mmCIF file of C-alpha atoms in Angstrom:
data_model
loop_
_atom_site.group_PDB
_atom_site.id
_atom_site.type_symbol
_atom_site.label_atom_id
_atom_site.label_comp_id
_atom_site.label_asym_id
_atom_site.label_seq_id
_atom_site.Cartn_x
_atom_site.Cartn_y
_atom_site.Cartn_z
ATOM 1 C CA MET A 1 7.654 -7.509 -31.368
ATOM 2 C CA HIS A 2 11.044 -5.978 -30.686
ATOM 3 C CA GLN A 3 14.061 -8.255 -30.513
ATOM 4 C CA ARG A 4 16.261 -7.481 -27.542
ATOM 5 C CA GLN A 5 19.403 -5.424 -28.166
ATOM 6 C CA PRO A 6 22.389 -5.188 -25.758
ATOM 7 C CA LEU A 7 21.616 -3.483 -22.466
ATOM 8 C CA ARG A 8 23.947 -0.631 -21.475
ATOM 9 C CA SER A 9 26.315 -1.644 -18.755
ATOM 10 C CA ARG A 10 25.086 0.855 -16.143
ATOM 11 C CA LEU A 11 21.504 0.572 -16.663
ATOM 12 C CA VAL A 12 17.019 -1.329 -18.887
ATOM 13 C CA ALA A 13 -8.525 -8.768 -26.864
ATOM 14 C CA LYS A 14 -8.914 -5.144 -25.663
ATOM 15 C CA VAL A 15 -8.958 -4.390 -21.937
ATOM 16 C CA THR A 16 -10.426 -1.211 -20.526
ATOM 17 C CA LEU A 17 -8.474 0.933 -18.117
ATOM 18 C CA LEU A 18 -10.967 0.350 -15.323
ATOM 19 C CA ALA A 19 -10.831 -3.436 -15.604
ATOM 20 C CA ALA A 20 -7.040 -3.383 -15.673
ATOM 21 C CA LEU A 21 -6.870 -1.072 -12.679
ATOM 22 C CA LEU A 22 -9.054 -3.363 -10.600
ATOM 23 C CA ALA A 23 -7.056 -6.415 -11.639
ATOM 24 C CA MET A 24 -3.702 -4.798 -10.912
ATOM 25 C CA ALA A 25 -4.827 -3.353 -7.604
ATOM 26 C CA SER A 26 -6.059 -6.724 -6.341
ATOM 27 C CA GLY A 27 -3.059 -8.767 -7.410
ATOM 28 C CA CYS A 28 -0.278 -8.715 -6.606
ATOM 29 C CA GLY A 29 16.013 -17.481 -10.281
ATOM 30 C CA THR A 30 18.697 -16.811 -11.121
ATOM 31 C CA THR A 31 20.964 -13.816 -10.972
ATOM 32 C CA GLY A 32 22.199 -11.870 -13.969
ATOM 33 C CA THR A 33 20.093 -11.974 -17.122
ATOM 34 C CA GLY A 34 18.510 -15.363 -16.630
ATOM 35 C CA SER A 35 19.951 -18.857 -17.008
ATOM 36 C CA GLY A 36 17.418 -21.622 -16.725
ATOM 37 C CA TYR A 37 13.798 -22.418 -15.995
ATOM 38 C CA ASN A 38 12.184 -20.748 -12.981
ATOM 39 C CA ALA A 39 8.680 -21.948 -12.148
ATOM 40 C CA THR A 40 7.753 -18.583 -10.592
ATOM 41 C CA THR A 41 8.241 -16.669 -13.862
ATOM 42 C CA ASN A 42 5.162 -14.576 -14.621
ATOM 43 C CA PRO A 43 3.323 -15.340 -17.913
ATOM 44 C CA ASN A 44 3.163 -11.733 -19.101
ATOM 45 C CA GLN A 45 0.248 -10.629 -21.273
ATOM 46 C CA PHE A 46 0.984 -9.078 -24.667
ATOM 47 C CA ASN A 47 -1.742 -8.148 -27.148
ATOM 48 C CA GLU A 48 0.315 -8.416 -30.312
ATOM 49 C CA ALA A 49 -2.699 -8.017 -32.593
ATOM 50 C CA VAL A 50 -3.548 -4.554 -31.259
ATOM 51 C CA VAL A 51 0.095 -3.441 -31.360
ATOM 52 C CA ALA A 52 0.456 -4.711 -34.917
ATOM 53 C CA GLU A 53 -2.583 -2.661 -35.900
ATOM 54 C CA LYS A 54 -1.412 0.428 -33.997
ATOM 55 C CA PRO A 55 2.385 0.240 -33.633
ATOM 56 C CA ILE A 56 4.010 1.787 -30.583
ATOM 57 C CA LYS A 57 7.081 3.955 -31.018
ATOM 58 C CA ASN A 58 6.736 7.097 -28.879
ATOM 59 C CA VAL A 59 6.049 6.353 -25.228
ATOM 60 C CA VAL A 60 5.918 8.264 -21.965
ATOM 61 C CA ILE A 61 6.619 6.747 -18.546
ATOM 62 C CA ALA A 62 4.068 7.885 -15.974
ATOM 63 C CA HIS A 63 5.374 9.203 -12.664
ATOM 64 C CA VAL A 64 2.421 7.704 -10.770
ATOM 65 C CA ASN A 65 1.522 4.127 -9.909
ATOM 66 C CA ILE A 66 -1.443 2.496 -11.523
ATOM 67 C CA GLY A 67 -2.201 1.105 -8.072
ATOM 68 C CA SER A 68 -1.604 2.524 -4.614
ATOM 69 C CA PRO A 69 1.622 4.488 -3.993
ATOM 70 C CA SER A 70 4.737 2.562 -2.981
ATOM 71 C CA ARG A 71 6.028 2.768 0.563
ATOM 72 C CA ASN A 72 8.552 5.538 1.196
ATOM 73 C CA TYR A 73 11.610 3.279 1.370
ATOM 74 C CA ILE A 74 10.728 1.948 -2.092
ATOM 75 C CA LYS A 75 9.293 5.151 -3.531
ATOM 76 C CA ARG A 76 12.663 6.906 -3.207
ATOM 77 C CA SER A 77 14.039 4.541 -5.872
ATOM 78 C CA GLU A 78 11.218 4.982 -8.384
ATOM 79 C CA SER A 79 12.899 7.718 -10.431
ATOM 80 C CA MET A 80 16.096 5.699 -10.672
ATOM 81 C CA VAL A 81 14.257 2.574 -11.800
ATOM 82 C CA ASP A 82 12.207 4.591 -14.306
ATOM 83 C CA GLY A 83 15.476 5.922 -15.700
ATOM 84 C CA GLN A 84 16.770 2.410 -16.246
ATOM 85 C CA ILE A 85 13.489 1.359 -17.846
ATOM 86 C CA ALA A 86 13.684 4.351 -20.199
ATOM 87 C CA GLU A 87 17.253 3.431 -21.122
ATOM 88 C CA TYR A 88 16.283 -0.182 -21.835
ATOM 89 C CA LEU A 89 13.351 0.899 -23.988
ATOM 90 C CA ARG A 90 15.516 3.428 -25.822
ATOM 91 C CA ASP A 91 18.176 0.790 -26.489
ATOM 92 C CA ASN A 92 15.477 -1.335 -28.077
ATOM 93 C CA GLY A 93 14.085 1.191 -30.511
ATOM 94 C CA TYR A 94 11.524 3.184 -28.552
ATOM 95 C CA ASN A 95 11.441 6.966 -28.361
ATOM 96 C CA ILE A 96 10.944 8.169 -24.783
ATOM 97 C CA LEU A 97 9.034 11.413 -24.345
ATOM 98 C CA PRO A 98 10.008 13.611 -21.368
ATOM 99 C CA GLN A 99 8.190 12.505 -18.224
ATOM 100 C CA ARG A 100 7.193 16.122 -17.564
ATOM 101 C CA GLU A 101 4.857 15.884 -20.576
ATOM 102 C CA PHE A 102 2.801 13.526 -18.427
ATOM 103 C CA SER A 103 3.449 14.855 -14.917
ATOM 104 C CA GLN A 104 2.599 18.499 -15.675
ATOM 105 C CA ARG A 105 -0.704 17.519 -17.251
ATOM 106 C CA TRP A 106 -1.401 15.115 -14.409
ATOM 107 C CA ASN A 107 -0.826 17.806 -11.787
ATOM 108 C CA ASN A 108 -3.082 20.217 -13.657
ATOM 109 C CA ALA A 109 -5.825 17.596 -13.886
ATOM 110 C CA THR A 110 -5.686 16.907 -10.136
ATOM 111 C CA LEU A 111 -6.593 20.550 -9.549
ATOM 112 C CA ILE A 112 -9.820 19.852 -11.419
ATOM 113 C CA TYR A 113 -10.698 16.332 -10.327
ATOM 114 C CA GLY A 114 -8.843 16.069 -7.010
ATOM 115 C CA ASP A 115 -6.045 13.789 -5.842
ATOM 116 C CA PRO A 116 -6.931 10.162 -6.683
ATOM 117 C CA VAL A 117 -4.950 8.927 -3.668
ATOM 118 C CA ASP A 118 -6.250 9.482 -0.144
ATOM 119 C CA PRO A 119 -3.226 10.938 1.721
ATOM 120 C CA THR A 120 -4.396 9.415 5.006
ATOM 121 C CA THR A 121 -5.140 5.840 3.944
ATOM 122 C CA GLY A 122 -3.155 5.624 0.695
ATOM 123 C CA ARG A 123 -6.205 4.168 -1.027
ATOM 124 C CA LEU A 124 -6.778 4.816 -4.707
ATOM 125 C CA ASN A 125 -10.023 6.363 -5.959
ATOM 126 C CA THR A 126 -10.336 4.460 -9.231
ATOM 127 C CA LYS A 127 -12.988 6.766 -10.716
ATOM 128 C CA THR A 128 -10.865 9.871 -10.153
ATOM 129 C CA PHE A 129 -7.744 8.108 -11.449
ATOM 130 C CA ILE A 130 -9.511 7.217 -14.683
ATOM 131 C CA ARG A 131 -10.828 10.756 -15.183
ATOM 132 C CA ILE A 132 -7.364 12.226 -14.737
ATOM 133 C CA THR A 133 -5.750 9.641 -17.006
ATOM 134 C CA GLN A 134 -8.300 10.295 -19.742
ATOM 135 C CA SER A 135 -7.751 14.058 -19.410
ATOM 136 C CA VAL A 136 -3.981 13.625 -19.736
ATOM 137 C CA ARG A 137 -4.432 11.293 -22.699
ATOM 138 C CA ASP A 138 -6.762 13.705 -24.494
ATOM 139 C CA ASP A 139 -4.356 16.610 -24.177
ATOM 140 C CA MET A 140 -1.254 14.593 -25.082
ATOM 141 C CA ARG A 141 -2.991 13.067 -28.087
ATOM 142 C CA ASP A 142 -3.727 16.562 -29.389
ATOM 143 C CA LYS A 143 -0.366 18.139 -28.598
ATOM 144 C CA THR A 144 2.250 15.367 -28.750
ATOM 145 C CA ASP A 145 3.009 12.296 -30.852
ATOM 146 C CA VAL A 146 2.631 9.858 -27.943
ATOM 147 C CA ASP A 147 1.604 6.301 -28.883
ATOM 148 C CA ALA A 148 1.466 4.706 -25.442
ATOM 149 C CA PHE A 149 1.599 5.286 -21.694
ATOM 150 C CA ILE A 150 3.763 3.113 -19.460
ATOM 151 C CA PHE A 151 2.995 2.689 -15.768
ATOM 152 C CA THR A 152 5.774 1.230 -13.624
ATOM 153 C CA ASP A 153 4.878 0.035 -10.112
ATOM 154 C CA LEU A 154 7.372 -1.263 -7.572
ATOM 155 C CA ILE A 155 5.315 -3.769 -5.604
ATOM 156 C CA GLU A 156 6.276 -5.193 -2.224
ATOM 157 C CA HIS A 157 4.980 -8.686 -1.479
ATOM 158 C CA ASP A 158 5.744 -11.842 0.484
ATOM 159 C CA ALA A 159 8.129 -14.521 -0.762
ATOM 160 C CA ILE A 160 8.901 -17.951 0.638
ATOM 161 C CA VAL A 161 12.437 -19.162 1.351
ATOM 162 C CA SER A 162 13.092 -22.786 0.460
ATOM 163 C CA GLY A 163 14.078 -25.292 3.115
ATOM 164 C CA GLY A 164 16.957 -27.720 3.030
ATOM 165 C CA MET A 165 20.615 -26.772 2.817
ATOM 166 C CA ASN A 166 20.218 -23.937 0.316
ATOM 167 C CA HIS A 167 17.825 -21.283 1.554
ATOM 168 C CA ILE A 168 16.696 -19.388 -1.561
ATOM 169 C CA ALA A 169 13.654 -17.210 -2.188
ATOM 170 C CA ARG A 170 12.172 -17.623 -5.661
ATOM 171 C CA PHE A 171 9.615 -15.128 -6.944
ATOM 172 C CA ASN A 172 8.479 -13.730 -10.295
ATOM 173 C CA GLY A 173 11.294 -15.300 -12.271
ATOM 174 C CA VAL A 174 14.265 -14.692 -9.962
ATOM 175 C CA SER A 175 16.093 -16.469 -7.148
ATOM 176 C CA ARG A 176 17.566 -14.453 -4.287
ATOM 177 C CA LYS A 177 19.595 -15.560 -1.286
ATOM 178 C CA PRO A 178 18.695 -13.725 1.944
ATOM 179 C CA SER A 179 21.350 -11.412 3.328
ATOM 180 C CA LEU A 180 22.311 -10.841 6.952
ATOM 181 C CA LYS A 181 21.910 -7.716 9.043
ATOM 182 C CA GLY A 182 23.449 -7.224 12.449
ATOM 183 C CA PRO A 183 26.501 -8.480 14.352
ATOM 184 C CA GLY A 184 27.988 -11.814 13.451
ATOM 185 C CA ASP A 185 27.973 -13.771 10.212
ATOM 186 C CA GLY A 186 25.856 -16.781 11.064
ATOM 187 C CA VAL A 187 22.219 -17.777 11.357
ATOM 188 C CA SER A 188 20.719 -19.362 14.454
ATOM 189 C CA SER A 189 20.046 -23.084 14.136
ATOM 190 C CA ASP A 190 16.444 -22.505 15.183
ATOM 191 C CA PHE A 191 15.791 -19.732 12.655
ATOM 192 C CA ASP A 192 12.201 -19.959 11.428
ATOM 193 C CA TRP A 193 12.617 -20.316 7.657
ATOM 194 C CA SER A 194 8.885 -20.842 7.202
ATOM 195 C CA ARG A 195 8.107 -17.183 7.901
ATOM 196 C CA PRO A 196 7.590 -15.186 4.670
ATOM 197 C CA VAL A 197 10.211 -12.623 3.703
ATOM 198 C CA SER A 198 9.351 -9.295 2.031
ATOM 199 C CA ALA A 199 10.413 -8.834 -1.574
ATOM 200 C CA VAL A 200 9.944 -6.220 -4.297
ATOM 201 C CA SER A 201 8.955 -6.809 -7.915
ATOM 202 C CA LEU A 202 8.440 -4.534 -10.898
ATOM 203 C CA GLN A 203 5.010 -4.383 -12.525
ATOM 204 C CA ILE A 204 4.791 -2.750 -15.957
ATOM 205 C CA SER A 205 1.503 -1.858 -17.654
ATOM 206 C CA VAL A 206 1.355 -0.419 -21.184
ATOM 207 C CA TYR A 207 -1.707 1.367 -22.578
ATOM 208 C CA ASN A 208 -1.986 2.611 -26.142
ATOM 209 C CA ILE A 209 -3.444 5.958 -27.171
ATOM 210 C CA ASP A 210 -6.963 4.513 -26.916
ATOM 211 C CA LEU A 211 -6.187 3.454 -23.326
ATOM 212 C CA ASP A 212 -6.399 -0.212 -24.283
ATOM 213 C CA GLN A 213 -4.036 -2.293 -22.196
ATOM 214 C CA VAL A 214 -1.647 -3.879 -24.684
ATOM 215 C CA PHE A 215 0.897 -5.277 -22.246
ATOM 216 C CA ALA A 216 1.093 -6.315 -18.585
ATOM 217 C CA GLY A 217 4.289 -7.752 -17.135
ATOM 218 C CA LEU A 218 5.869 -8.614 -13.803
ATOM 219 C CA GLY A 219 9.492 -9.267 -12.887
ATOM 220 C CA GLY A 220 11.146 -9.970 -9.551
ATOM 221 C CA ILE A 221 13.931 -7.729 -8.294
ATOM 222 C CA ASP A 222 15.164 -8.337 -4.753
ATOM 223 C CA LEU A 223 14.372 -9.044 -1.118
ATOM 224 C CA THR A 224 13.615 -6.024 1.049
ATOM 225 C CA ASP A 225 14.218 -7.933 4.286
ATOM 226 C CA ALA A 226 17.374 -9.484 5.706
ATOM 227 C CA ILE A 227 17.962 -12.023 8.455
ATOM 228 C CA ASP A 228 18.198 -10.225 11.779
ATOM 229 C CA THR A 229 21.291 -11.762 13.369
ATOM 230 C CA ARG A 230 20.726 -9.734 16.536
ATOM 231 C CA SER A 231 17.423 -11.372 17.404
ATOM 232 C CA GLY A 232 18.475 -14.626 15.791
ATOM 233 C CA ASN A 233 15.023 -15.630 14.600
ATOM 234 C CA GLY A 234 13.365 -13.021 12.414
ATOM 235 C CA TRP A 235 13.496 -10.645 9.485
ATOM 236 C CA VAL A 236 14.400 -6.967 9.502
ATOM 237 C CA ARG A 237 14.186 -4.370 6.731
ATOM 238 C CA ARG A 238 17.366 -3.795 4.755
ATOM 239 C CA LYS A 239 18.887 -0.359 4.254
ATOM 240 C CA ASP A 240 20.324 -1.127 0.815
ATOM 241 C CA ILE A 241 17.010 -1.790 -0.916
ATOM 242 C CA LEU A 242 17.111 -1.535 -4.738
ATOM 243 C CA GLU A 243 20.823 -0.800 -4.922
ATOM 244 C CA ASN A 244 21.849 -3.813 -7.003
ATOM 245 C CA GLU A 245 21.769 -2.655 -10.644
ATOM 246 C CA ASN A 246 22.081 -6.188 -12.018
ATOM 247 C CA TYR A 247 18.990 -7.262 -10.104
ATOM 248 C CA ILE A 248 17.080 -4.217 -11.359
ATOM 249 C CA GLU A 249 18.162 -4.945 -14.935
ATOM 250 C CA GLN A 250 16.936 -8.508 -14.639
ATOM 251 C CA GLY A 251 13.616 -7.359 -13.191
ATOM 252 C CA ILE A 252 13.142 -4.908 -16.062
ATOM 253 C CA GLN A 253 13.900 -7.558 -18.668
ATOM 254 C CA LEU A 254 11.486 -10.006 -17.045
ATOM 255 C CA ALA A 255 8.748 -7.385 -16.701
ATOM 256 C CA LEU A 256 8.994 -6.329 -20.370
ATOM 257 C CA HIS A 257 9.227 -9.763 -21.983
ATOM 258 C CA PRO A 258 8.010 -10.455 -24.682
ATOM 259 C CA LEU A 259 7.322 -6.841 -25.618
ATOM 260 C CA ILE A 260 11.103 -6.827 -25.720
ATOM 261 C CA VAL A 261 12.364 -10.390 -25.951
ATOM 262 C CA MET A 262 14.616 -11.342 -23.028
ATOM 263 C CA ASP A 263 17.666 -13.498 -23.650
ATOM 264 C CA ASN A 264 17.422 -16.764 -21.686
ATOM 265 C CA TRP A 265 13.923 -15.965 -20.474
ATOM 266 C CA PRO A 266 13.347 -18.377 -17.543
ATOM 267 C CA GLY A 267 9.686 -19.108 -18.243
ATOM 268 C CA GLU A 268 7.859 -22.071 -19.871
ATOM 269 C CA ASN A 269 8.361 -25.469 -18.376
ATOM 270 C CA PRO A 270 10.937 -27.315 -20.517
ATOM 271 C CA ASN A 271 9.273 -30.648 -19.659
ATOM 272 C CA LYS A 272 6.107 -29.738 -21.525
#
């Protein structure tokens, strides 16, 4: 287990691939670096025994999701988030192989097996995905020193805003206050706070060279919706999605704990 090192200021039992894919596809605080218990913190899964037997040092970050592709307004930020993940891993002792080592082999394999994602429906063909992943693994195992493959999915999901005086959305270890969009700076007294708001979280899945899943983590990042002050009683999509670097850093730290131990991790109920 790696102990967490300082994060740079600007940036951060055996499971088969098929079983993990099906589980990930079906599933789906505090600001800063964490400061207190948050009941929504995800209990990430880390197979320390397998990693101890086959240590991970050289990793490659896949350019594709392990589930369905992200929506366009989130997908445009994937490269930036991957860059911050690579920086965080590098700061904590991992060697990051160029992403092209994976993407070039992936693109070549799709010419043989076909695109695993239906361009019309966005649905993932699990069988094709596995074939391509195994093909990429086989070639990289022979020609590189890769130890593990890291899949990073930005997942959009619903979150609930708390009632009372302080309206806060808590999800996957973080707490976020809804922002406003539109004219004015207030919220209608009859605003329906019970309606779910859209949020985005980071899912990280790590597979070793045998394609055993050795880690699965989830960390909240930010809300993708804002209060629509024009209508006065609804949510509208924000334009500044995934622009807060501190929120992204926190999401990365949450999603990689305890593979990399997070300072002030907000999980585990202190009353137990």
